[in-house]
């Protein structure tokens, strides 16, 4: 990829990223404090609505966020890590990555609440985790400074730190499964649709012997 192509993809990718952030914040303002209950009811996913094949809710539920601090941390994470992956992936793959990860996050939670048809499922954490995972897979060894830590940390390490932080932030509740699902969704998206950009394999962290086994096999 030459410099001109990279700059074009970077600019258009950042526009897509900024669009996602603006749209999410806009919907937060529209439904703040439940002021627009009909809109919330139209967007939120529940097992009951999925049984009725209202499939659009798998996506629109990502636009519903109830807590300002949760939204702030999610958009902050999306901005920081999205700016790393969008120049490589471009705008279309960035948007697809975001939606795919959010949908996988929702789908992972659904079986656990399936017998409670009115349980609302919403929030963008799963989608954001997918972008976080993708950035680590694209630029694993790039170093960044994390708040309050005076030394640089590799992106792949920072991604895991953020992932654990968000699980703790969600108090390891059942709804943390959307975070886990989004993280795995980002991994699956990169492996299935953007394999040529992958520079780091998550399984090498989960199964460290795998790398050594492959090396010995060669």
mmCIF file of C-alpha atoms in Angstrom:
data_model
loop_
_atom_site.group_PDB
_atom_site.id
_atom_site.type_symbol
_atom_site.label_atom_id
_atom_site.label_comp_id
_atom_site.label_asym_id
_atom_site.label_seq_id
_atom_site.Cartn_x
_atom_site.Cartn_y
_atom_site.Cartn_z
ATOM 1 C CA UNK A 1 0.000 0.000 0.000
ATOM 2 C CA UNK A 2 1.579 3.313 -1.065
ATOM 3 C CA UNK A 3 1.472 6.498 0.996
ATOM 4 C CA UNK A 4 -1.369 8.087 -0.977
ATOM 5 C CA UNK A 5 -3.550 5.005 -0.649
ATOM 6 C CA UNK A 6 -2.780 4.756 3.058
ATOM 7 C CA UNK A 7 -3.653 8.426 3.628
ATOM 8 C CA UNK A 8 -6.917 8.040 1.727
ATOM 9 C CA UNK A 9 -7.928 4.936 3.695
ATOM 10 C CA UNK A 10 -6.881 6.639 6.923
ATOM 11 C CA UNK A 11 -8.965 9.742 6.219
ATOM 12 C CA UNK A 12 -12.061 7.850 5.083
ATOM 13 C CA UNK A 13 -11.675 5.348 7.909
ATOM 14 C CA UNK A 14 -11.510 8.134 10.483
ATOM 15 C CA UNK A 15 -14.660 9.672 8.998
ATOM 16 C CA UNK A 16 -16.439 6.332 9.422
ATOM 17 C CA UNK A 17 -15.175 6.068 12.989
ATOM 18 C CA UNK A 18 -16.267 9.623 13.778
ATOM 19 C CA UNK A 19 -19.667 8.846 12.243
ATOM 20 C CA UNK A 20 -20.155 5.839 14.532
ATOM 21 C CA UNK A 21 -19.256 7.925 17.582
ATOM 22 C CA UNK A 22 -21.531 10.823 16.600
ATOM 23 C CA UNK A 23 -24.460 8.520 15.831
ATOM 24 C CA UNK A 24 -24.085 6.683 19.140
ATOM 25 C CA UNK A 25 -23.889 9.928 21.123
ATOM 26 C CA UNK A 26 -26.857 11.368 19.214
ATOM 27 C CA UNK A 27 -29.060 8.411 20.113
ATOM 28 C CA UNK A 28 -27.889 8.624 23.722
ATOM 29 C CA UNK A 29 -29.102 12.241 23.812
ATOM 30 C CA UNK A 30 -32.405 11.327 22.151
ATOM 31 C CA UNK A 31 -33.234 8.639 24.707
ATOM 32 C CA UNK A 32 -31.555 10.201 27.752
ATOM 33 C CA UNK A 33 -33.472 9.334 30.896
ATOM 34 C CA UNK A 34 -36.030 7.357 28.929
ATOM 35 C CA UNK A 35 -37.394 10.575 27.437
ATOM 36 C CA UNK A 36 -38.223 8.783 24.194
ATOM 37 C CA UNK A 37 -39.613 5.449 25.383
ATOM 38 C CA UNK A 38 -41.164 4.467 22.011
ATOM 39 C CA UNK A 39 -37.776 4.866 20.328
ATOM 40 C CA UNK A 40 -36.067 2.796 23.031
ATOM 41 C CA UNK A 41 -38.678 0.067 22.707
ATOM 42 C CA UNK A 42 -38.116 0.022 18.962
ATOM 43 C CA UNK A 43 -34.334 -0.283 19.252
ATOM 44 C CA UNK A 44 -33.695 -2.599 22.220
ATOM 45 C CA UNK A 45 -33.259 -6.333 21.670
ATOM 46 C CA UNK A 46 -35.103 -8.910 23.782
ATOM 47 C CA UNK A 47 -35.551 -12.667 23.358
ATOM 48 C CA UNK A 48 -39.231 -12.037 22.654
ATOM 49 C CA UNK A 49 -38.555 -9.605 19.794
ATOM 50 C CA UNK A 50 -36.023 -11.990 18.280
ATOM 51 C CA UNK A 51 -38.591 -14.770 18.368
ATOM 52 C CA UNK A 52 -40.765 -12.426 16.317
ATOM 53 C CA UNK A 53 -37.889 -12.139 13.794
ATOM 54 C CA UNK A 54 -37.295 -8.457 14.485
ATOM 55 C CA UNK A 55 -33.695 -8.983 13.415
ATOM 56 C CA UNK A 56 -32.856 -5.298 13.027
ATOM 57 C CA UNK A 57 -32.679 -5.092 16.816
ATOM 58 C CA UNK A 58 -29.413 -7.068 16.781
ATOM 59 C CA UNK A 59 -27.911 -3.885 15.298
ATOM 60 C CA UNK A 60 -30.102 -1.081 16.656
ATOM 61 C CA UNK A 61 -29.566 -2.259 20.245
ATOM 62 C CA UNK A 62 -25.963 -1.057 19.872
ATOM 63 C CA UNK A 63 -27.314 2.502 19.773
ATOM 64 C CA UNK A 64 -28.970 2.270 23.194
ATOM 65 C CA UNK A 65 -26.710 3.258 26.088
ATOM 66 C CA UNK A 66 -28.174 4.272 29.424
ATOM 67 C CA UNK A 67 -25.208 5.493 31.452
ATOM 68 C CA UNK A 68 -23.102 8.532 30.462
ATOM 69 C CA UNK A 69 -19.902 7.219 32.048
ATOM 70 C CA UNK A 70 -20.270 3.844 30.360
ATOM 71 C CA UNK A 71 -20.771 5.620 27.061
ATOM 72 C CA UNK A 72 -17.796 7.914 27.657
ATOM 73 C CA UNK A 73 -15.401 5.035 28.342
ATOM 74 C CA UNK A 74 -16.747 3.064 25.388
ATOM 75 C CA UNK A 75 -16.358 5.971 22.946
ATOM 76 C CA UNK A 76 -12.931 6.815 24.378
ATOM 77 C CA UNK A 77 -11.797 3.235 23.778
ATOM 78 C CA UNK A 78 -13.317 3.214 20.308
ATOM 79 C CA UNK A 79 -11.571 6.467 19.385
ATOM 80 C CA UNK A 80 -8.145 5.432 20.699
ATOM 81 C CA UNK A 81 -8.031 1.948 19.206
ATOM 82 C CA UNK A 82 -10.181 2.653 16.181
ATOM 83 C CA UNK A 83 -7.677 5.227 14.992
ATOM 84 C CA UNK A 84 -5.084 2.439 14.878
ATOM 85 C CA UNK A 85 -7.057 -0.068 12.821
ATOM 86 C CA UNK A 86 -9.095 2.155 10.475
ATOM 87 C CA UNK A 87 -6.112 3.276 8.326
ATOM 88 C CA UNK A 88 -5.450 -0.401 7.618
ATOM 89 C CA UNK A 89 -8.985 -1.737 7.321
ATOM 90 C CA UNK A 90 -10.592 1.256 5.639
ATOM 91 C CA UNK A 91 -14.120 2.592 6.260
ATOM 92 C CA UNK A 92 -16.224 -0.320 5.001
ATOM 93 C CA UNK A 93 -14.409 -3.037 6.930
ATOM 94 C CA UNK A 94 -14.337 -0.808 10.028
ATOM 95 C CA UNK A 95 -18.124 -0.434 9.989
ATOM 96 C CA UNK A 96 -18.614 -4.148 9.277
ATOM 97 C CA UNK A 97 -16.197 -5.042 12.094
ATOM 98 C CA UNK A 98 -18.097 -2.839 14.540
ATOM 99 C CA UNK A 99 -21.504 -4.272 13.624
ATOM 100 C CA UNK A 100 -20.294 -7.882 13.402
ATOM 101 C CA UNK A 101 -18.677 -7.715 16.851
ATOM 102 C CA UNK A 102 -21.743 -6.123 18.413
ATOM 103 C CA UNK A 103 -24.029 -8.773 16.913
ATOM 104 C CA UNK A 104 -21.793 -11.617 18.128
ATOM 105 C CA UNK A 105 -21.825 -10.051 21.598
ATOM 106 C CA UNK A 106 -25.630 -9.973 21.586
ATOM 107 C CA UNK A 107 -25.879 -13.533 20.292
ATOM 108 C CA UNK A 108 -23.576 -14.866 23.000
ATOM 109 C CA UNK A 109 -25.806 -13.429 25.723
ATOM 110 C CA UNK A 110 -29.131 -14.459 24.194
ATOM 111 C CA UNK A 111 -29.081 -18.190 25.107
ATOM 112 C CA UNK A 112 -28.588 -17.310 28.782
ATOM 113 C CA UNK A 113 -31.654 -15.050 28.908
ATOM 114 C CA UNK A 114 -33.795 -16.894 26.356
ATOM 115 C CA UNK A 115 -36.276 -18.067 28.987
ATOM 116 C CA UNK A 116 -36.783 -14.493 30.179
ATOM 117 C CA UNK A 117 -38.453 -13.008 27.095
ATOM 118 C CA UNK A 118 -38.614 -9.404 28.294
ATOM 119 C CA UNK A 119 -34.926 -9.115 29.226
ATOM 120 C CA UNK A 120 -33.497 -6.039 27.449
ATOM 121 C CA UNK A 121 -30.156 -6.403 25.671
ATOM 122 C CA UNK A 122 -28.450 -3.202 24.619
ATOM 123 C CA UNK A 123 -25.186 -1.284 24.641
ATOM 124 C CA UNK A 124 -22.169 -0.828 22.387
ATOM 125 C CA UNK A 125 -19.521 -2.522 24.536
ATOM 126 C CA UNK A 126 -19.437 -5.668 22.425
ATOM 127 C CA UNK A 127 -18.912 -3.687 19.234
ATOM 128 C CA UNK A 128 -16.169 -1.592 20.833
ATOM 129 C CA UNK A 129 -14.404 -4.717 22.102
ATOM 130 C CA UNK A 130 -14.298 -6.012 18.539
ATOM 131 C CA UNK A 131 -12.461 -2.902 17.359
ATOM 132 C CA UNK A 132 -10.112 -3.238 20.332
ATOM 133 C CA UNK A 133 -9.311 -6.835 19.374
ATOM 134 C CA UNK A 134 -8.819 -5.947 15.707
ATOM 135 C CA UNK A 135 -6.365 -3.154 16.545
ATOM 136 C CA UNK A 136 -4.296 -5.557 18.619
ATOM 137 C CA UNK A 137 -4.238 -8.079 15.779
ATOM 138 C CA UNK A 138 -3.220 -5.448 13.216
ATOM 139 C CA UNK A 139 -0.565 -3.576 15.235
ATOM 140 C CA UNK A 140 0.293 -5.864 18.156
ATOM 141 C CA UNK A 141 3.764 -4.537 18.906
ATOM 142 C CA UNK A 142 3.065 -0.837 18.523
ATOM 143 C CA UNK A 143 3.617 0.876 21.861
ATOM 144 C CA UNK A 144 1.348 3.416 23.533
ATOM 145 C CA UNK A 145 1.184 5.172 26.871
ATOM 146 C CA UNK A 146 -1.709 4.212 29.115
ATOM 147 C CA UNK A 147 -3.151 6.714 31.580
ATOM 148 C CA UNK A 148 -1.244 6.826 34.885
ATOM 149 C CA UNK A 149 1.400 4.340 33.683
ATOM 150 C CA UNK A 150 4.714 6.108 32.913
ATOM 151 C CA UNK A 151 6.042 3.583 30.405
ATOM 152 C CA UNK A 152 4.812 2.427 26.984
ATOM 153 C CA UNK A 153 2.744 -0.747 26.603
ATOM 154 C CA UNK A 154 2.309 -2.871 23.500
ATOM 155 C CA UNK A 155 -1.123 -2.708 21.899
ATOM 156 C CA UNK A 156 -1.693 -6.456 22.288
ATOM 157 C CA UNK A 157 -1.027 -6.159 26.030
ATOM 158 C CA UNK A 158 -3.150 -3.041 26.325
ATOM 159 C CA UNK A 159 -6.049 -4.759 24.563
ATOM 160 C CA UNK A 160 -6.082 -7.525 27.159
ATOM 161 C CA UNK A 161 -5.805 -4.965 29.985
ATOM 162 C CA UNK A 162 -8.773 -3.015 28.615
ATOM 163 C CA UNK A 163 -10.748 -6.215 28.114
ATOM 164 C CA UNK A 164 -10.237 -7.274 31.739
ATOM 165 C CA UNK A 165 -10.973 -3.729 32.926
ATOM 166 C CA UNK A 166 -14.318 -3.704 31.132
ATOM 167 C CA UNK A 167 -15.240 -7.105 32.560
ATOM 168 C CA UNK A 168 -14.543 -5.788 36.050
ATOM 169 C CA UNK A 169 -16.337 -2.540 35.234
ATOM 170 C CA UNK A 170 -19.386 -4.637 34.342
ATOM 171 C CA UNK A 171 -18.927 -6.459 37.669
ATOM 172 C CA UNK A 172 -18.571 -9.800 35.874
ATOM 173 C CA UNK A 173 -22.346 -9.931 35.564
ATOM 174 C CA UNK A 174 -24.230 -12.062 33.071
ATOM 175 C CA UNK A 175 -24.301 -9.084 30.721
ATOM 176 C CA UNK A 176 -20.499 -9.204 30.589
ATOM 177 C CA UNK A 177 -21.029 -11.897 27.976
ATOM 178 C CA UNK A 178 -21.657 -9.151 25.420
ATOM 179 C CA UNK A 179 -18.117 -7.921 26.129
ATOM 180 C CA UNK A 180 -16.665 -11.422 25.757
ATOM 181 C CA UNK A 181 -18.707 -11.997 22.620
ATOM 182 C CA UNK A 182 -17.609 -8.717 21.072
ATOM 183 C CA UNK A 183 -13.954 -9.469 21.773
ATOM 184 C CA UNK A 184 -14.322 -12.883 20.136
ATOM 185 C CA UNK A 185 -16.334 -11.307 17.330
ATOM 186 C CA UNK A 186 -13.452 -8.986 16.498
ATOM 187 C CA UNK A 187 -11.110 -11.969 16.413
ATOM 188 C CA UNK A 188 -13.424 -13.953 14.133
ATOM 189 C CA UNK A 189 -13.955 -11.003 11.803
ATOM 190 C CA UNK A 190 -10.227 -10.492 11.346
ATOM 191 C CA UNK A 191 -9.608 -14.187 10.755
ATOM 192 C CA UNK A 192 -12.501 -14.559 8.321
ATOM 193 C CA UNK A 193 -12.597 -11.269 6.427
ATOM 194 C CA UNK A 194 -9.285 -9.462 7.007
ATOM 195 C CA UNK A 195 -6.764 -12.258 7.449
ATOM 196 C CA UNK A 196 -4.079 -10.530 5.384
ATOM 197 C CA UNK A 197 -3.868 -7.748 7.974
ATOM 198 C CA UNK A 198 -3.431 -10.064 10.977
ATOM 199 C CA UNK A 199 -0.028 -9.813 12.669
ATOM 200 C CA UNK A 200 -0.879 -11.379 16.020
ATOM 201 C CA UNK A 201 -2.679 -14.596 16.913
ATOM 202 C CA UNK A 202 -4.762 -14.543 20.097
ATOM 203 C CA UNK A 203 -4.478 -18.320 20.439
ATOM 204 C CA UNK A 204 -0.740 -17.914 21.011
ATOM 205 C CA UNK A 205 -1.638 -16.201 24.302
ATOM 206 C CA UNK A 206 -4.339 -18.677 25.292
ATOM 207 C CA UNK A 207 -2.313 -21.700 24.118
ATOM 208 C CA UNK A 208 1.352 -20.598 24.351
ATOM 209 C CA UNK A 209 2.640 -24.071 23.554
ATOM 210 C CA UNK A 210 0.982 -23.785 20.156
ATOM 211 C CA UNK A 211 3.678 -21.402 18.868
ATOM 212 C CA UNK A 212 6.486 -23.627 20.091
ATOM 213 C CA UNK A 213 4.816 -26.692 18.637
ATOM 214 C CA UNK A 214 4.534 -25.069 15.221
ATOM 215 C CA UNK A 215 8.154 -23.966 15.325
ATOM 216 C CA UNK A 216 9.372 -27.451 16.185
ATOM 217 C CA UNK A 217 7.211 -28.925 13.457
ATOM 218 C CA UNK A 218 9.040 -26.823 10.916
#
